[in-house]
Coordinates of C-alpha atoms in Angstrom, one line a residue:
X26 CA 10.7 17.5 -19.4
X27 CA 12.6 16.3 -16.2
X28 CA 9.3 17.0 -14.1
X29 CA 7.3 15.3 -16.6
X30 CA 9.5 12.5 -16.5
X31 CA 9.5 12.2 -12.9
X32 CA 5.9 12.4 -12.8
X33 CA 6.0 9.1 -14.6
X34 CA 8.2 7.2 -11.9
X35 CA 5.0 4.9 -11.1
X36 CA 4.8 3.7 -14.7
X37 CA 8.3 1.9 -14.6
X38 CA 8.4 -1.8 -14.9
X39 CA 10.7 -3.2 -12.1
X40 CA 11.5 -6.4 -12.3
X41 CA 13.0 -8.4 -9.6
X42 CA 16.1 -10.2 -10.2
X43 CA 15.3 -12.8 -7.2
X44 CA 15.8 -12.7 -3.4
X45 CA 20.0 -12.4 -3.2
X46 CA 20.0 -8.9 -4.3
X47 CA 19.1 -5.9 -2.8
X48 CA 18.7 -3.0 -4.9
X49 CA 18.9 -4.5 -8.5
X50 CA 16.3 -4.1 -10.7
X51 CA 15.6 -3.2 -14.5
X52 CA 13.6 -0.2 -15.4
X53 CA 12.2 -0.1 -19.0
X54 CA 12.9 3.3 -20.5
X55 CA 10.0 5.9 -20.0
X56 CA 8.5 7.5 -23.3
X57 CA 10.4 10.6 -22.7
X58 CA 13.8 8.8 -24.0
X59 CA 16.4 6.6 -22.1
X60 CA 18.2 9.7 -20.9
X61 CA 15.7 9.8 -18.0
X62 CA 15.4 5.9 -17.6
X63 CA 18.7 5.9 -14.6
X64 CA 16.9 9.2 -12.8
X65 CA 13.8 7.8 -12.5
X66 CA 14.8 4.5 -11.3
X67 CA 16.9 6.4 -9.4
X68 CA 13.3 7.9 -7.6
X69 CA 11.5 4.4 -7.2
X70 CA 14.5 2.6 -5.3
X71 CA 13.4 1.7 -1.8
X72 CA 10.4 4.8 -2.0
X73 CA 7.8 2.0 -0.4
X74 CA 9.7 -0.8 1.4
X75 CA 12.3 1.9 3.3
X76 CA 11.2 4.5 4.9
X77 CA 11.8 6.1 8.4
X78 CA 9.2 6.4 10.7
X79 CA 8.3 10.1 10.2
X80 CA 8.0 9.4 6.2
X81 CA 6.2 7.1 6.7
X82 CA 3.7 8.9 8.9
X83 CA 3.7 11.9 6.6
X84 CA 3.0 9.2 3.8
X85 CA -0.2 8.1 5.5
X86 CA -1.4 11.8 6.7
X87 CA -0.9 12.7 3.3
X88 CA -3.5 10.0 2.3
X89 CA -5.9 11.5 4.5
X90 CA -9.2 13.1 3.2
X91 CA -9.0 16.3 5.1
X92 CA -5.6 17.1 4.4
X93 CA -6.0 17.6 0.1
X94 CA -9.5 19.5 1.1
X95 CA -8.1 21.6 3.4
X96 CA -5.1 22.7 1.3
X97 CA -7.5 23.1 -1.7
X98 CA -9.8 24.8 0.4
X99 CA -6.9 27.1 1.6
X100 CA -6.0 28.3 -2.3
X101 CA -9.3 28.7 -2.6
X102 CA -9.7 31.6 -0.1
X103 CA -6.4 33.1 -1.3
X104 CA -7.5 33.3 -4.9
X105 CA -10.4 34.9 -4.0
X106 CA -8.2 37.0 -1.4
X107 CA -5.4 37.6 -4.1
X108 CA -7.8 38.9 -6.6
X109 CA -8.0 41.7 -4.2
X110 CA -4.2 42.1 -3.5
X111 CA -2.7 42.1 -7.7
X112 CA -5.4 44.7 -8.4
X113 CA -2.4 47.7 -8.6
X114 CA -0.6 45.5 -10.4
X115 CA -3.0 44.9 -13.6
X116 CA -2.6 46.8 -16.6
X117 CA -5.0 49.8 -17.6
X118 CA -6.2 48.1 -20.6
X119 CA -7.4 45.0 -18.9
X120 CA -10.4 47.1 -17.5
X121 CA -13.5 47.2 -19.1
X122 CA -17.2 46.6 -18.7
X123 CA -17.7 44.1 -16.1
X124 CA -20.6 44.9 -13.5
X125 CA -20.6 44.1 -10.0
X126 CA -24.1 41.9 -10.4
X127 CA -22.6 39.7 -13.0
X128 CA -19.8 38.4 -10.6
X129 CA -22.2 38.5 -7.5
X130 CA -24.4 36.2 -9.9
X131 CA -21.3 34.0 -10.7
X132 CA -20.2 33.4 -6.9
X133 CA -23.7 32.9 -5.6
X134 CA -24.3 30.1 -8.3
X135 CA -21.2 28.9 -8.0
X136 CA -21.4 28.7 -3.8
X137 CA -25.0 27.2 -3.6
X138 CA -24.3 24.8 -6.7
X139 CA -21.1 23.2 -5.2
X140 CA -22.4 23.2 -1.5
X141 CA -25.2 20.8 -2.5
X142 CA -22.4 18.6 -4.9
X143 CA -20.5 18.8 -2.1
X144 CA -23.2 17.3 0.1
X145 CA -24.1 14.4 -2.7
X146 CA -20.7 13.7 -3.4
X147 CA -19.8 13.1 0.5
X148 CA -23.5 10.9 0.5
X149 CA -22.2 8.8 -2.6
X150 CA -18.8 7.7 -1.1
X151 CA -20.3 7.0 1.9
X152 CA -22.7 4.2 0.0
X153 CA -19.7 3.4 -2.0
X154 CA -17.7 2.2 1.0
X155 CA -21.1 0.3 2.7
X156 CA -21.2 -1.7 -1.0
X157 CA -17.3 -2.4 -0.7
X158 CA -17.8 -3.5 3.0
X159 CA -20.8 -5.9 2.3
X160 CA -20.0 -7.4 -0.9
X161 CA -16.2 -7.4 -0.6
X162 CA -14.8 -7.1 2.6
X163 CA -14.6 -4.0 5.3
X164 CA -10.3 -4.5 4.5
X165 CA -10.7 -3.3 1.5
X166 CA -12.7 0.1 2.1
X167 CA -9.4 1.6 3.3
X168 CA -8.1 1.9 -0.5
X169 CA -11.7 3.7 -1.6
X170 CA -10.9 5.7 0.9
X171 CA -7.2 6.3 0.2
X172 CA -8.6 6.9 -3.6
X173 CA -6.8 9.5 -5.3
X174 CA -9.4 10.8 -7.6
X175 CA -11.9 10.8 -4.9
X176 CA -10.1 13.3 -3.0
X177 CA -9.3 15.3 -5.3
X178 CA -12.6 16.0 -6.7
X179 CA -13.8 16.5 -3.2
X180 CA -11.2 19.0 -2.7
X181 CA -11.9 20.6 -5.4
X182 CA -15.5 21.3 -4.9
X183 CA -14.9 22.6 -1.5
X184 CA -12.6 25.0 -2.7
X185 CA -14.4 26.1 -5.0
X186 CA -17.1 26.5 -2.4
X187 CA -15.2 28.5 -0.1
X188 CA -13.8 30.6 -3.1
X189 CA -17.5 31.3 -3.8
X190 CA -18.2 32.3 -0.3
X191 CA -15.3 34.0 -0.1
X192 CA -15.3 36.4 -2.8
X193 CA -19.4 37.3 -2.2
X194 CA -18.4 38.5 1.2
X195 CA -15.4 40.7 0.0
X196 CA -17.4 41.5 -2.7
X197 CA -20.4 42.7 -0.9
X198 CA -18.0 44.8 1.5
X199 CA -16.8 46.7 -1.2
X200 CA -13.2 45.9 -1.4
X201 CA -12.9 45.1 -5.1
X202 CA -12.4 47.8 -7.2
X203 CA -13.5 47.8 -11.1
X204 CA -10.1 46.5 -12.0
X205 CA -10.5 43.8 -8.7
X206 CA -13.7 42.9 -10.1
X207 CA -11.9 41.8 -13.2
X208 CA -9.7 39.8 -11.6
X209 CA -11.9 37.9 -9.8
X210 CA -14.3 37.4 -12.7
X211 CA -11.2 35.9 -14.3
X212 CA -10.6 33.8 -11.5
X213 CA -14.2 32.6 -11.2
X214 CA -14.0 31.7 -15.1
X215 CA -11.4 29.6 -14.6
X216 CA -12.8 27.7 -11.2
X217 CA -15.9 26.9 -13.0
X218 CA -13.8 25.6 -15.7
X219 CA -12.3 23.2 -13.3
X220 CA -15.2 22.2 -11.7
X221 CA -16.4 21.2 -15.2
X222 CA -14.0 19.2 -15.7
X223 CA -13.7 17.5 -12.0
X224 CA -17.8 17.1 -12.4
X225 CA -16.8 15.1 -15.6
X226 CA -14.0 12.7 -14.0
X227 CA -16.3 12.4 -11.1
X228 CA -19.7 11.3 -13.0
X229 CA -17.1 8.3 -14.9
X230 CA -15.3 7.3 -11.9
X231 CA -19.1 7.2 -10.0
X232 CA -19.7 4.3 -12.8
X233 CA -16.8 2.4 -10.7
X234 CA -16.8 3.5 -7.2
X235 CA -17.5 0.7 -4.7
X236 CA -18.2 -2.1 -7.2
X237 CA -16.9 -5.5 -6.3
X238 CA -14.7 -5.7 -9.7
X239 CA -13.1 -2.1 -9.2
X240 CA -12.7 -2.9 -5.6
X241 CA -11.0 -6.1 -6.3
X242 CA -8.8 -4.7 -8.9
X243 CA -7.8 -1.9 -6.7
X244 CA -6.7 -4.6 -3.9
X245 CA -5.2 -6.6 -6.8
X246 CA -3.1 -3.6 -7.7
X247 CA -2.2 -2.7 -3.9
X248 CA -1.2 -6.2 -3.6
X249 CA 1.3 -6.5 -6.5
X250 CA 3.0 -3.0 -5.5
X251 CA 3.6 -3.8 -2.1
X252 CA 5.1 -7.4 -3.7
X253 CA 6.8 -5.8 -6.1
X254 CA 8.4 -3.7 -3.4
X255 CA 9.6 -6.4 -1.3
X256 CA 11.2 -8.3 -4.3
X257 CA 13.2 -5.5 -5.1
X258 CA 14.4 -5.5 -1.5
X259 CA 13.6 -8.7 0.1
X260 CA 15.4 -8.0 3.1
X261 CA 14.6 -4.7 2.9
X262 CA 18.2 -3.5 2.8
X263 CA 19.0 -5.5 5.8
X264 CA 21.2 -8.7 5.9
X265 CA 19.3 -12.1 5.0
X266 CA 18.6 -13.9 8.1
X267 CA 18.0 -17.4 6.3
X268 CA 17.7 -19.5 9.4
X269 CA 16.1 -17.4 12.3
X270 CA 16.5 -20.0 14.8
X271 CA 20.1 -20.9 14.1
X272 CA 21.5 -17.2 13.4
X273 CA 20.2 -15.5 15.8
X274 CA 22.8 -15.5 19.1
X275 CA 21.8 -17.8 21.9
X276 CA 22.8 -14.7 24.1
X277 CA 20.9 -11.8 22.5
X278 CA 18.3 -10.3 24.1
X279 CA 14.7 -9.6 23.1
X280 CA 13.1 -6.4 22.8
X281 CA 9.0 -6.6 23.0
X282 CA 6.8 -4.5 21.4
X283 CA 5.3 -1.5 23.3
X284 CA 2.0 -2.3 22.9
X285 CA -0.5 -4.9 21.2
X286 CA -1.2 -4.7 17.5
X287 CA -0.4 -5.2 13.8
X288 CA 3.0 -4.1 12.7
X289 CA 2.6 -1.1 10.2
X290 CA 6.4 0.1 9.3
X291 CA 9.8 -0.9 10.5
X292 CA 12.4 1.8 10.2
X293 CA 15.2 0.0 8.7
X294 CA 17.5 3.1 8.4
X295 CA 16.8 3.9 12.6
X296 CA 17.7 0.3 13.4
X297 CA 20.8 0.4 11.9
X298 CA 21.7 3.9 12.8
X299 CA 21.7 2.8 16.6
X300 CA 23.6 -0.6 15.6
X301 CA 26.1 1.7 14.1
X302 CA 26.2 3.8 17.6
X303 CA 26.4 1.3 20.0
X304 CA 28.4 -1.6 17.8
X305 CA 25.6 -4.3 18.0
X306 CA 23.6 -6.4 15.4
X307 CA 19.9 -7.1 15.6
X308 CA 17.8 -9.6 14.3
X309 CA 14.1 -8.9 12.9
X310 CA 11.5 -11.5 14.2
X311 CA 8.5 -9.1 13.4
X312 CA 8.0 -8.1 9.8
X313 CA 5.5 -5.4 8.6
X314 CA 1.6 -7.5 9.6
X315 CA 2.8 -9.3 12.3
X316 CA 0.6 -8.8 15.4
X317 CA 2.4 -8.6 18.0
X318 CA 1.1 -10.0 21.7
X319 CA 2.3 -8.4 25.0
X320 CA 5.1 -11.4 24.9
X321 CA 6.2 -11.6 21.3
X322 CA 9.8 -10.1 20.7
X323 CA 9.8 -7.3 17.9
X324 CA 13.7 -7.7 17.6
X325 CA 16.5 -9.9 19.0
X326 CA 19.5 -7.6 20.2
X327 CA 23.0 -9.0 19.9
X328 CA 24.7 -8.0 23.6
X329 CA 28.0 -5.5 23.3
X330 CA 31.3 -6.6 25.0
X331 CA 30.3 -3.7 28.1
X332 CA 26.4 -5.8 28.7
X333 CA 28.3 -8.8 28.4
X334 CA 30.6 -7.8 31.1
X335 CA 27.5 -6.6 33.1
X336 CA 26.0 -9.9 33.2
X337 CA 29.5 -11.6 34.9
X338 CA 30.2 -8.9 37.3
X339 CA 27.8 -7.8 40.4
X340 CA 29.2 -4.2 40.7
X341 CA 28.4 -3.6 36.9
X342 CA 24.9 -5.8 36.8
X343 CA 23.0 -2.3 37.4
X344 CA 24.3 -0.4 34.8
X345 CA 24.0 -3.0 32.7
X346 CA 20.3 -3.7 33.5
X347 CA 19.6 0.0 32.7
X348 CA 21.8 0.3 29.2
X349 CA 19.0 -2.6 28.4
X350 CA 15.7 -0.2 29.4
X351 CA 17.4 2.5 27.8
X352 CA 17.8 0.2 24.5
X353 CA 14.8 -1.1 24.3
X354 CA 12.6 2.4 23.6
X355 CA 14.9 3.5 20.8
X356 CA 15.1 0.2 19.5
X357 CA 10.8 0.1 19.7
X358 CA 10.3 3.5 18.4
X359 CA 11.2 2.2 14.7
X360 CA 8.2 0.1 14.8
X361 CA 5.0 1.8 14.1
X362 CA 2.4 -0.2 15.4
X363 CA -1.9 0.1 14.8
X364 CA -4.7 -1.7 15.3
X365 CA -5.0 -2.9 11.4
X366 CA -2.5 -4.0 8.7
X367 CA -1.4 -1.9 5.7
X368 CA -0.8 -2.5 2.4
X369 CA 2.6 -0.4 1.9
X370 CA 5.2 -2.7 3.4
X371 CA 2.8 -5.7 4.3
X372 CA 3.0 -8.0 0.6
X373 CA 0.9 -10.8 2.4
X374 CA -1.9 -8.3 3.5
X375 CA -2.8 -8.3 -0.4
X376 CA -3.4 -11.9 -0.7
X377 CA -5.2 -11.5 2.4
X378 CA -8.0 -9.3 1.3
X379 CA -8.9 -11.2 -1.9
X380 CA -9.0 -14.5 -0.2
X381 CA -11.2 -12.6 2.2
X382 CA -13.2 -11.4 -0.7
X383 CA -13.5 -15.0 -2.3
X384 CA -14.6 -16.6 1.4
X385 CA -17.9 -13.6 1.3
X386 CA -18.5 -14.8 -2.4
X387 CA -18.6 -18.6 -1.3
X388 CA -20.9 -18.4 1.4
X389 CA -24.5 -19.3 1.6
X390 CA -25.5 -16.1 1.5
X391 CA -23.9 -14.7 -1.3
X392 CA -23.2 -18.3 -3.8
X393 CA -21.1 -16.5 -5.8
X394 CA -18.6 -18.8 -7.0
X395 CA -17.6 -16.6 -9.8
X396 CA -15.9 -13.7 -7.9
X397 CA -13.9 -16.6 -6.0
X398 CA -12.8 -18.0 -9.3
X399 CA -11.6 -14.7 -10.2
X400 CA -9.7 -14.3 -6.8
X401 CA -8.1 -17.4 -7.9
X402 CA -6.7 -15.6 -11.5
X403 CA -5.5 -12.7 -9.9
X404 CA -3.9 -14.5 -6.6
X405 CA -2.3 -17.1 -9.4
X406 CA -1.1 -13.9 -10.9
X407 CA 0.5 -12.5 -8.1
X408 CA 2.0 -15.6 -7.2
X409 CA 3.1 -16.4 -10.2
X410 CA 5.4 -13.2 -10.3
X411 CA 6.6 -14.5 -6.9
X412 CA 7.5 -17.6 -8.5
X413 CA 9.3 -16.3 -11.3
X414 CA 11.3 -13.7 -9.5
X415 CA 12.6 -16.3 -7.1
X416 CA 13.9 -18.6 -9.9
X417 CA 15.1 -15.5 -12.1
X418 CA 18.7 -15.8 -13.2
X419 CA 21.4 -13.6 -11.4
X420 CA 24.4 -13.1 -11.5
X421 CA 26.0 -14.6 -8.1
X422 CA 29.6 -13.1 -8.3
X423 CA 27.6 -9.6 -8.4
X424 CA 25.6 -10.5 -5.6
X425 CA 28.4 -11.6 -3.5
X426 CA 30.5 -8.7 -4.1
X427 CA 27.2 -6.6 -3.4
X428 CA 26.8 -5.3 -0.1
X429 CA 23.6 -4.7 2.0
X430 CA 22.5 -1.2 2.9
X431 CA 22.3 -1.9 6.2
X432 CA 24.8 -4.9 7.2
X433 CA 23.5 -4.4 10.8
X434 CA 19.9 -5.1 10.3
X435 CA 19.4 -8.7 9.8
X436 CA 16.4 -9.4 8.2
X437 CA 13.8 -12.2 7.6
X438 CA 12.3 -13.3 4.3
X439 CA 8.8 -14.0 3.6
X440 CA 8.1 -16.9 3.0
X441 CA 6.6 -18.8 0.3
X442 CA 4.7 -21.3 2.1
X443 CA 3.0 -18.0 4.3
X444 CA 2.0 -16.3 1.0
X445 CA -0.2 -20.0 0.2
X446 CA -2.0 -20.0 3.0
X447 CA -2.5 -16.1 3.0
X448 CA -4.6 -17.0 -1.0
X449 CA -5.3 -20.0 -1.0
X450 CA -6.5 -21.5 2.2
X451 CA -10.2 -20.1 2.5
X452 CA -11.1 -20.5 -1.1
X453 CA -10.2 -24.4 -0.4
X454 CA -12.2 -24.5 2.8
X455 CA -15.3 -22.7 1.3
X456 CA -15.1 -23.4 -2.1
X457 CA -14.8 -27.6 -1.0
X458 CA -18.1 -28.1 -2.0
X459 CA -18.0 -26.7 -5.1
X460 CA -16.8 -28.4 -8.4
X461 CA -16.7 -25.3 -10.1
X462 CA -13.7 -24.0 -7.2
X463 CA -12.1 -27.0 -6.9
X464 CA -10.8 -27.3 -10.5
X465 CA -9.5 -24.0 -11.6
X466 CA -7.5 -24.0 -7.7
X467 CA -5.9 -27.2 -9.2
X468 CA -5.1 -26.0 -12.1
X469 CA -3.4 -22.9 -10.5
X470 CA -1.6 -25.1 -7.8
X471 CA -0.2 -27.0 -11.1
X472 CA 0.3 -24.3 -13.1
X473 CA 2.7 -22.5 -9.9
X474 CA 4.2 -25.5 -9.1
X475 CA 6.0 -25.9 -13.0
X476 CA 6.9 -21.8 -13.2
X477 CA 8.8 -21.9 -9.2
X478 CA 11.7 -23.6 -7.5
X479 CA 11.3 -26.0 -4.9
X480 CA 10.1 -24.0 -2.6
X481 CA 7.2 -23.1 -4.6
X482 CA 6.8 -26.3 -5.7
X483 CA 6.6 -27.6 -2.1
X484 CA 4.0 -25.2 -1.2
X485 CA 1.1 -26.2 -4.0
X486 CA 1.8 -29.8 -3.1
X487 CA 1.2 -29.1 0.4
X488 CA -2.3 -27.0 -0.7
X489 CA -3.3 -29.0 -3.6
X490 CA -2.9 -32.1 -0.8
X491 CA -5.0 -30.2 1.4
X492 CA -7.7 -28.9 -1.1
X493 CA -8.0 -32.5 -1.8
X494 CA -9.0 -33.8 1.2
X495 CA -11.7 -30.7 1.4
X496 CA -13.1 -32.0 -1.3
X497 CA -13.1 -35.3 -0.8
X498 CA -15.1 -34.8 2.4
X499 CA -17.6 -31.9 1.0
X500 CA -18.1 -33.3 -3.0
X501 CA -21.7 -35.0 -3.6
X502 CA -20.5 -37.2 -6.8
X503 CA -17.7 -39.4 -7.5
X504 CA -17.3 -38.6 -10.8
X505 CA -16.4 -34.7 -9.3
X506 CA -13.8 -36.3 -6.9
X507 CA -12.1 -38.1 -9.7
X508 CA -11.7 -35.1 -11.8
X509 CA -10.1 -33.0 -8.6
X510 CA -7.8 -36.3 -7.8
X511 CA -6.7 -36.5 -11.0
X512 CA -5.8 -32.7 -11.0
X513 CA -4.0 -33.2 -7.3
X514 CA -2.2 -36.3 -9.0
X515 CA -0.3 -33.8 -11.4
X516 CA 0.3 -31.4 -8.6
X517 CA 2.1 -34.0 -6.7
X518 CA 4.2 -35.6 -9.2
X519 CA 5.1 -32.0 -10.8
X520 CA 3.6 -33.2 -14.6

C-alpha cells in the first residue's frame, strides 16, 4: 500500500497559496485514504524546483533513451543467463516433457520478430519527431523524446531481443539441462507475454505519437508542472529579492557565468551551503532560461568583513583578489548551463513553445489559424492559474513567522509582465491580420485581467494596447477594427 501510494505522488493537486510562502501547499487526499495524504506531499515538496546539481544531472540521464534500453537489455541477458544458474534449485516435479526444438523455435521467433520491430519502431519515432519539428516546433521534439512510454516499449523489445539471442546461443552450446530447459521455456512464456502487451500500448500510443494536438498537449502539460513548481516555491527556497536594483549591495561583487548559454538548473542548496561557510549573502540575477553572455553576472556576491578589509589595505589587496577567483568557481559550479532551455525549472520556457507553435500555424505557409486559437485556450489556462495563485488568500501572520529554506540565497521572482510577452506576443504579431485571432486574444486579455491583481491586470492592458495597434495596422475592414477596439476598450477600463 505505501509503495502504491507513493507511486501516485504525481496525481496530487498542489495548489499554490501565492508568492509569500515557500513551502505551503494543499494536497487533496490520494484514493488510498488520507493516512498517506502528509507522506506523499511529503515526496512532491521541492522534487522539481530544488535540486542539486548532480540530481539534477542524474534526472536528465535518466531521461535518456539508451539508459532504460540498456538496463532492460541487461535483465534480459541475465534471465536468460539465470535460467541456467536456478536449475539445481527447481523442484523434481517441475520437469517434464519439454524438447529442446520447441524452445530453440520459441527464441529464434522471438529474436528475428523483435529485431525487425525493433528496427520499425526506431523508423516510426524518428518520423514522429520530423512531424513534431515541422508542424509544431523543433522545441518541442525534446518531450517525444523524453516520452516515457516510448522508451519503455523500446526497451522492452530490445531486451527481449537480446534475451532471444541470448538464450539460442547457450542453448545451442548445450548448457541447459532438461530442468534448464524448463526454466527458460518459462521465462520465454512470460517475455512474449510482455511483448504482447508492450506491442498493444505501442500500436495505441502510435495513434498519438508526433501529432500536433498530442504534441501540444504534452508541452501544455510540461508547462503547467514546471509553473506549478515555481508557485509552490517562487523563490525557490531562497529569500524574495522584490527590488533587484535596490537590494542588491552597491558593494557586492559579480560572479559571471563560465561560459555562454541558457541556464538549465541553479543549485539552491550549494549556494547557500557556501554562504553558510564563508558568512556572505548572494543575490540571483540569472534564473533557470536566462542566457547568459560572456558579461552578464550569474550572481551578485555580498563582500565579507576580511574582502572588505582587502579592498582598504595594499598588503592585504592580493589575498583578497585571490579569495575572489577562488569564489567565483564554487559559486559557478551550481549553475548548470547548455546550449538550450528546459522545461524542469524554466516555467516561461512552456509559454515559450506554444507561442512558438501558434507563430508556425499563422504563417503563410501553414494558415492555420485554428491551432493558434487553441494556443490561446491553453496559454489563458496557464495564465490564469498564475493569476489566481497570486491573488489567493494567505494567511500573512504565518508567512511572516515562516522562514525561508535558505535565508542566504536571495532570489528573484518571475514576473508577470515576462510570462505575457513569453504567450502572447507572436500570436499578436502574426495573428494581426486575422479577425478570427484578434478576438478570442481579447477576450483572454479581459478574461485574465478580472481573475489577477494589479499586476496581472497591468500586463493584459499593456498586450491588449499592443494587439490593438497590430491590428489596426494589418485589418482590411473597419467593421473588424471596431469589434477588436471595442474588446481592447474593456481590457483597458477592467469591465
Amino acid at each position: 500500500m505505501l509503495l502504491l501510494a507513493m507511486l501516485r505522488v504525481r496525481r496530487l493537486s498542489v495548489m499554490p497559496v501565492g508568492p509569500a510562502s515557500w513551502k505551503q501547499r494543499t494536497c487533496a487526499p490520494s484514493r488510498w485514504g488520507r493516512m498517506f495524504t502528509p507522506f506523499t506531499c511529503y515526496l512532491t515538496q521541492d522534487k522539481e524546483i530544488l535540486m542539486s546539481r548532480w540530481q539534477w544531472l542524474m534526472s536528465r540521464l535518466g531521461k535518456q533513451l539508451w539508459v532504460r534500453t540498456s538496463a532492460i537489455g541487461v535483465m534480459g541477458i541475465l534471465i536468460a543467463v539465470l535460467s541456467a544458474v536456478i536449475e539445481p534449485y527447481l523442484p523434481w516435479e517441475l520437469s517434464g516433457e519439454v524438447s529442446r526444438e520447441a524452445v530453440d523455435s520459441l527464441l529464434s521467433i522471438l529474436a528475428s520478430s523483435m529485431l525487425a520491430v525493433t528496427t520499425f519502431s526506431l523508423s516510426i519515432m524518428v518520423s514522429a519527431y520530423g512531424s513534431a519539428t515541422n508542424t509544431a516546433t523543433p522545441r518541442a521534439t525534446s518531450l517525444l523524446i523524453e516520452d516515457s512510454l516510448t522508451q519503455t516499449v523500446l526497451a522492452n523489445f530490445v531486451g527481449s531481443f537480446l534475451f532471444g539471442i541470448v538464450g539460442l546461443i547457450m542453448l545451442k552450446v548445450g548448457l541447459y539441462s532438461e530442468r534448464g530447459r524448463i526454466a527458460l521455456f518459462v521465462a520465454t512464456i512470460l517475455v512474449i507475454a510482455l511483448v504482447v502487451v508492450s506491442l498493444m500500448q505501442w500500436i495505441d500510443h502510435l495513434t498519438r505519437l508526433g501529432r500536433l494536438g498530442e504534441t501540444t498537449n504534452r508541452v501544455e502539460a510540461a508547462a503547467r508542472k514546471a509553473m506549478e513548481a515555481r508557485l509552490a516555491q517562487p523563490y525557490m527556497g531562497g529569500t524574495p529579492l522584490l527590488d533587484p536594483d535596490h537590494d542588491v549591495p552597491p558593494d557586492a561583487m559579480p560572479v559571471f557565468g563560465p561560459e555562454i548559454g541558457y541556464v538549465q538548473n541553479v543549485d539552491i542548496p550549494a549556494l547557500s551551503a557556501f554562504c553558510k561557510e564563508h558568512e556572505t549573502r548572494v543575490y540571483l540575477s540569472a534564473l533557470p532560461g536566462t542566457f547568459i553572455y560572456a558579461d552578464t553576472p550569474l550572481l551578485w556576491v555580498a563582500p565579507t568583513a576580511a574582502l572588505k578589509e582587502a579592498g582598504t589595505d595594499p598588503a592585504k589587496a592580493e589575498k583578497g583578489n585571490a579569495d575572489r577567483m577562488a569564489w567565483s568557481q564554487p559559486l559557478q559550479a551550481a549553475f548548470s548551463m547548455g546550449n538550450e532551455r528546459t522545461f524542469e525549472q524554466d516555467p516561461r520556457f512552456g509559454l515559450v513553445v506554444l507561442s512558438e507553435i501558434a507563430s508556425r500555424a499563422l504563417s503563410p505557409a501553414v494558415n492555420d489559424p485554428g491551432t493558434a486559437i487553441s494556443v490561446i485556450g491553453r496559454v489563458t489556462r496557464l495564465l490564469n492559474m498564475w493569476a489566481v495563485a497570486l491573488r489567493a488568500p494567505r494567511d500573512v501572520d504565518a508567512n511572516k513567522a515562516r522562514e525561508p529554506d535558505y535565508p542566504h540565497v536571495h532570489v528573484p521572482a518571475v514576473t508577470v509582465m515576462d510570462l505575457f510577452d513569453d504567450a502572447f506576443m507572436l500570436i499578436a504579431r502574426d495573428g494581426a491580420g486575422m479577425i478570427e485571432v484578434q478576438l478570442p486574444l481579447q477576450k483572454s486579455l479581459l478574461a485574465l485581467s478580472r481573475v489577477g491583481d494589479a499586476t496581472v491586470a497591468e500586463a493584459a492592458r499593456v498586450h491588449s494596447r499592443m494587439a490593438l495597434d497590430r491590428a489596426e495596422a494589418a485589418l482590411p475592414l473597419e467593421e473588424e477594427k471596431r469589434r477588436v477596439r471595442a474588446l481592447a476598450q474593456a481590457v483597458k477600463e477592467g469591465a
